[in-house]
Amino acid sequence: MLVVSLTPAELEPFTSQLKDVEYCQGRAGSMNMQKVISAVETAAKRSQIISDELYRETHALYHAILEALEGVMRGQLGAGDMMRTVGLRFAIVRGSPYEQLDEGEWLAVAFYGTIGAPVKGLEHETFGLGINHIG
């Protein structure tokens, strides 16, 4: 959640704490949730956080995205069909959060931004977090 909340410059003092994880940041905005999902997936592949050739990594990412969107959308995953739009920053983090290595790697996706009617000024802030095991 910290990675998505801060700009790259603001994140600079925390880089030593992030040395054991892979991460990237990006932006997505749309009335179409598939476009948001695709933006996150594309960023993860371009940053080499997930491999294009390992289905289990893409699958884990997809579930983390959906879980994070549930938070953003308050359980209602529709946007355009419900006359809602989002403007979001996102972060993807991959790492091994447990001391025991056999626990494996995990992916986290966090969103921060706005959601609301497609009219400037009628949106509100939102946050979403999804975490999924790879494997």
PDB file of C-alpha atoms in Angstrom:
ATOM      1  CA  MET A   1       0.000   0.000   0.000  1.00  0.00           C
ATOM      2  CA  LEU A   2       2.964   2.260   0.663  1.00  0.00           C
ATOM      3  CA  VAL A   3       4.353   1.717  -2.842  1.00  0.00           C
ATOM      4  CA  VAL A   4       1.100   2.785  -4.503  1.00  0.00           C
ATOM      5  CA  SER A   5       0.603   5.741  -2.153  1.00  0.00           C
ATOM      6  CA  LEU A   6       3.900   7.429  -2.971  1.00  0.00           C
ATOM      7  CA  THR A   7       5.464   8.813  -6.123  1.00  0.00           C
ATOM      8  CA  PRO A   8       8.846   7.356  -7.131  1.00  0.00           C
ATOM      9  CA  ALA A   9      10.581  10.397  -5.588  1.00  0.00           C
ATOM     10  CA  GLU A  10       8.642  10.029  -2.323  1.00  0.00           C
ATOM     11  CA  LEU A  11       9.443   6.297  -2.295  1.00  0.00           C
ATOM     12  CA  GLU A  12      13.197   6.952  -2.493  1.00  0.00           C
ATOM     13  CA  PRO A  13      13.820   6.901   1.317  1.00  0.00           C
ATOM     14  CA  PHE A  14      12.212   3.437   1.506  1.00  0.00           C
ATOM     15  CA  THR A  15      14.319   1.729  -1.170  1.00  0.00           C
ATOM     16  CA  SER A  16      16.457  -0.115   1.387  1.00  0.00           C
ATOM     17  CA  GLN A  17      13.294  -1.684   2.831  1.00  0.00           C
ATOM     18  CA  LEU A  18      12.220  -2.760  -0.673  1.00  0.00           C
ATOM     19  CA  LYS A  19      15.524  -4.395  -1.665  1.00  0.00           C
ATOM     20  CA  ASP A  20      14.188  -7.923  -1.160  1.00  0.00           C
ATOM     21  CA  VAL A  21      11.114  -7.490  -3.353  1.00  0.00           C
ATOM     22  CA  GLU A  22      10.386  -6.721  -6.985  1.00  0.00           C
ATOM     23  CA  TYR A  23       7.916  -3.943  -7.635  1.00  0.00           C
ATOM     24  CA  CYS A  24       6.588  -1.545 -10.214  1.00  0.00           C
ATOM     25  CA  GLN A  25       4.126   1.327 -10.333  1.00  0.00           C
ATOM     26  CA  GLY A  26       1.677   2.451 -12.992  1.00  0.00           C
ATOM     27  CA  ARG A  27      -1.566   4.234 -13.773  1.00  0.00           C
ATOM     28  CA  ALA A  28      -4.884   3.147 -15.239  1.00  0.00           C
ATOM     29  CA  GLY A  29      -8.144   4.953 -15.779  1.00  0.00           C
ATOM     30  CA  SER A  30     -11.268   3.818 -17.544  1.00  0.00           C
ATOM     31  CA  MET A  31     -14.938   2.966 -17.371  1.00  0.00           C
ATOM     32  CA  ASN A  32     -13.925  -0.498 -18.594  1.00  0.00           C
ATOM     33  CA  MET A  33     -12.448  -2.770 -15.921  1.00  0.00           C
ATOM     34  CA  GLN A  34     -10.820  -5.016 -18.532  1.00  0.00           C
ATOM     35  CA  LYS A  35      -8.637  -2.053 -19.527  1.00  0.00           C
ATOM     36  CA  VAL A  36      -7.543  -1.595 -15.906  1.00  0.00           C
ATOM     37  CA  ILE A  37      -6.779  -5.318 -15.562  1.00  0.00           C
ATOM     38  CA  SER A  38      -4.823  -5.271 -18.829  1.00  0.00           C
ATOM     39  CA  ALA A  39      -2.783  -2.239 -17.751  1.00  0.00           C
ATOM     40  CA  VAL A  40      -1.685  -4.006 -14.561  1.00  0.00           C
ATOM     41  CA  GLU A  41      -0.902  -7.257 -16.372  1.00  0.00           C
ATOM     42  CA  THR A  42       1.107  -5.421 -19.046  1.00  0.00           C
ATOM     43  CA  ALA A  43       3.108  -3.527 -16.402  1.00  0.00           C
ATOM     44  CA  ALA A  44       3.863  -6.764 -14.536  1.00  0.00           C
ATOM     45  CA  LYS A  45       5.140  -8.439 -17.700  1.00  0.00           C
ATOM     46  CA  ARG A  46       7.144  -5.432 -18.941  1.00  0.00           C
ATOM     47  CA  SER A  47       8.786  -5.074 -15.511  1.00  0.00           C
ATOM     48  CA  GLN A  48       9.467  -8.817 -15.511  1.00  0.00           C
ATOM     49  CA  ILE A  49       7.646  -9.236 -12.206  1.00  0.00           C
ATOM     50  CA  ILE A  50       5.837 -12.164 -13.806  1.00  0.00           C
ATOM     51  CA  SER A  51       6.898 -14.387 -16.665  1.00  0.00           C
ATOM     52  CA  ASP A  52       4.838 -14.391 -19.831  1.00  0.00           C
ATOM     53  CA  GLU A  53       5.415 -18.134 -20.072  1.00  0.00           C
ATOM     54  CA  LEU A  54       4.337 -19.277 -16.591  1.00  0.00           C
ATOM     55  CA  TYR A  55       0.577 -19.537 -16.317  1.00  0.00           C
ATOM     56  CA  ARG A  56       0.611 -19.838 -12.513  1.00  0.00           C
ATOM     57  CA  GLU A  57       2.203 -16.391 -12.220  1.00  0.00           C
ATOM     58  CA  THR A  58      -0.366 -14.769 -14.515  1.00  0.00           C
ATOM     59  CA  HIS A  59      -3.125 -16.592 -12.637  1.00  0.00           C
ATOM     60  CA  ALA A  60      -1.853 -15.373  -9.248  1.00  0.00           C
ATOM     61  CA  LEU A  61      -1.612 -11.818 -10.585  1.00  0.00           C
ATOM     62  CA  TYR A  62      -5.138 -11.965 -11.988  1.00  0.00           C
ATOM     63  CA  HIS A  63      -6.589 -13.023  -8.639  1.00  0.00           C
ATOM     64  CA  ALA A  64      -4.648 -10.318  -6.785  1.00  0.00           C
ATOM     65  CA  ILE A  65      -5.976  -7.732  -9.263  1.00  0.00           C
ATOM     66  CA  LEU A  66      -9.577  -8.894  -8.822  1.00  0.00           C
ATOM     67  CA  GLU A  67      -9.270  -8.848  -5.035  1.00  0.00           C
ATOM     68  CA  ALA A  68      -7.827  -5.324  -5.139  1.00  0.00           C
ATOM     69  CA  LEU A  69     -10.601  -4.168  -7.485  1.00  0.00           C
ATOM     70  CA  GLU A  70     -13.198  -5.529  -5.057  1.00  0.00           C
ATOM     71  CA  GLY A  71     -11.852  -3.025  -2.522  1.00  0.00           C
ATOM     72  CA  VAL A  72     -11.829  -0.184  -5.038  1.00  0.00           C
ATOM     73  CA  MET A  73     -15.337  -0.971  -6.263  1.00  0.00           C
ATOM     74  CA  ARG A  74     -16.737  -1.964  -2.861  1.00  0.00           C
ATOM     75  CA  GLY A  75     -17.669  -5.393  -4.181  1.00  0.00           C
ATOM     76  CA  GLN A  76     -19.394  -4.185  -7.356  1.00  0.00           C
ATOM     77  CA  LEU A  77     -16.880  -4.926 -10.116  1.00  0.00           C
ATOM     78  CA  GLY A  78     -18.864  -3.136 -12.823  1.00  0.00           C
ATOM     79  CA  ALA A  79     -17.871   0.388 -13.756  1.00  0.00           C
ATOM     80  CA  GLY A  80     -19.073   1.728 -17.107  1.00  0.00           C
ATOM     81  CA  ASP A  81     -22.261  -0.316 -17.047  1.00  0.00           C
ATOM     82  CA  MET A  82     -23.011   1.297 -13.662  1.00  0.00           C
ATOM     83  CA  MET A  83     -22.014   4.792 -14.845  1.00  0.00           C
ATOM     84  CA  ARG A  84     -18.800   4.770 -12.807  1.00  0.00           C
ATOM     85  CA  THR A  85     -15.242   5.509 -13.842  1.00  0.00           C
ATOM     86  CA  VAL A  86     -11.902   5.091 -12.113  1.00  0.00           C
ATOM     87  CA  GLY A  87      -8.611   6.954 -12.181  1.00  0.00           C
ATOM     88  CA  LEU A  88      -6.078   4.800 -10.369  1.00  0.00           C
ATOM     89  CA  ARG A  89      -2.433   4.461  -9.542  1.00  0.00           C
ATOM     90  CA  PHE A  90      -1.336   0.883  -9.016  1.00  0.00           C
ATOM     91  CA  ALA A  91       1.609  -0.983  -7.596  1.00  0.00           C
ATOM     92  CA  ILE A  92       2.591  -4.617  -8.002  1.00  0.00           C
ATOM     93  CA  VAL A  93       4.943  -6.209  -5.452  1.00  0.00           C
ATOM     94  CA  ARG A  94       6.438  -9.694  -5.595  1.00  0.00           C
ATOM     95  CA  GLY A  95       8.373 -11.272  -2.780  1.00  0.00           C
ATOM     96  CA  SER A  96       8.752 -13.906  -0.092  1.00  0.00           C
ATOM     97  CA  PRO A  97       7.247 -12.405   3.061  1.00  0.00           C
ATOM     98  CA  TYR A  98       7.886 -15.405   5.301  1.00  0.00           C
ATOM     99  CA  GLU A  99      11.125 -16.577   6.909  1.00  0.00           C
ATOM    100  CA  GLN A 100      10.525 -20.153   5.754  1.00  0.00           C
ATOM    101  CA  LEU A 101      11.453 -20.302   2.082  1.00  0.00           C
ATOM    102  CA  ASP A 102       9.059 -23.188   1.414  1.00  0.00           C
ATOM    103  CA  GLU A 103       6.192 -20.713   1.898  1.00  0.00           C
ATOM    104  CA  GLY A 104       7.072 -19.492  -1.587  1.00  0.00           C
ATOM    105  CA  GLU A 105       6.496 -16.184  -3.306  1.00  0.00           C
ATOM    106  CA  TRP A 106       3.475 -13.924  -3.168  1.00  0.00           C
ATOM    107  CA  LEU A 107       2.111 -11.133  -5.358  1.00  0.00           C
ATOM    108  CA  ALA A 108       0.353  -8.057  -4.051  1.00  0.00           C
ATOM    109  CA  VAL A 109      -1.559  -5.523  -6.137  1.00  0.00           C
ATOM    110  CA  ALA A 110      -2.653  -2.210  -4.654  1.00  0.00           C
ATOM    111  CA  PHE A 111      -4.781   0.523  -6.196  1.00  0.00           C
ATOM    112  CA  TYR A 112      -5.172   4.108  -5.034  1.00  0.00           C
ATOM    113  CA  GLY A 113      -7.172   6.794  -6.779  1.00  0.00           C
ATOM    114  CA  THR A 114     -10.681   7.947  -7.462  1.00  0.00           C
ATOM    115  CA  ILE A 115     -13.968   6.344  -8.413  1.00  0.00           C
ATOM    116  CA  GLY A 116     -17.264   7.953  -9.216  1.00  0.00           C
ATOM    117  CA  ALA A 117     -19.653   9.223 -11.816  1.00  0.00           C
ATOM    118  CA  PRO A 118     -17.957  10.228 -15.068  1.00  0.00           C
ATOM    119  CA  VAL A 119     -18.349  13.899 -14.109  1.00  0.00           C
ATOM    120  CA  LYS A 120     -15.370  15.868 -12.786  1.00  0.00           C
ATOM    121  CA  GLY A 121     -15.826  16.612  -9.085  1.00  0.00           C
ATOM    122  CA  LEU A 122     -18.278  13.799  -8.355  1.00  0.00           C
ATOM    123  CA  GLU A 123     -15.630  11.188  -7.584  1.00  0.00           C
ATOM    124  CA  HIS A 124     -14.156  10.112  -4.257  1.00  0.00           C
ATOM    125  CA  GLU A 125     -10.900   8.508  -3.149  1.00  0.00           C
ATOM    126  CA  THR A 126     -10.569   4.751  -2.993  1.00  0.00           C
ATOM    127  CA  PHE A 127      -8.038   2.101  -2.057  1.00  0.00           C
ATOM    128  CA  GLY A 128      -7.851  -1.607  -2.846  1.00  0.00           C
ATOM    129  CA  LEU A 129      -5.406  -4.393  -1.963  1.00  0.00           C
ATOM    130  CA  GLY A 130      -5.134  -7.947  -3.248  1.00  0.00           C
ATOM    131  CA  ILE A 131      -2.593 -10.575  -2.228  1.00  0.00           C
ATOM    132  CA  ASN A 132      -2.163 -13.999  -3.779  1.00  0.00           C
ATOM    133  CA  HIS A 133       0.264 -16.889  -3.480  1.00  0.00           C
ATOM    134  CA  ILE A 134       2.204 -17.869  -6.596  1.00  0.00           C
ATOM    135  CA  GLY A 135       2.089 -21.486  -7.158  1.00  0.00           C
TER     136      GLY A 135
END
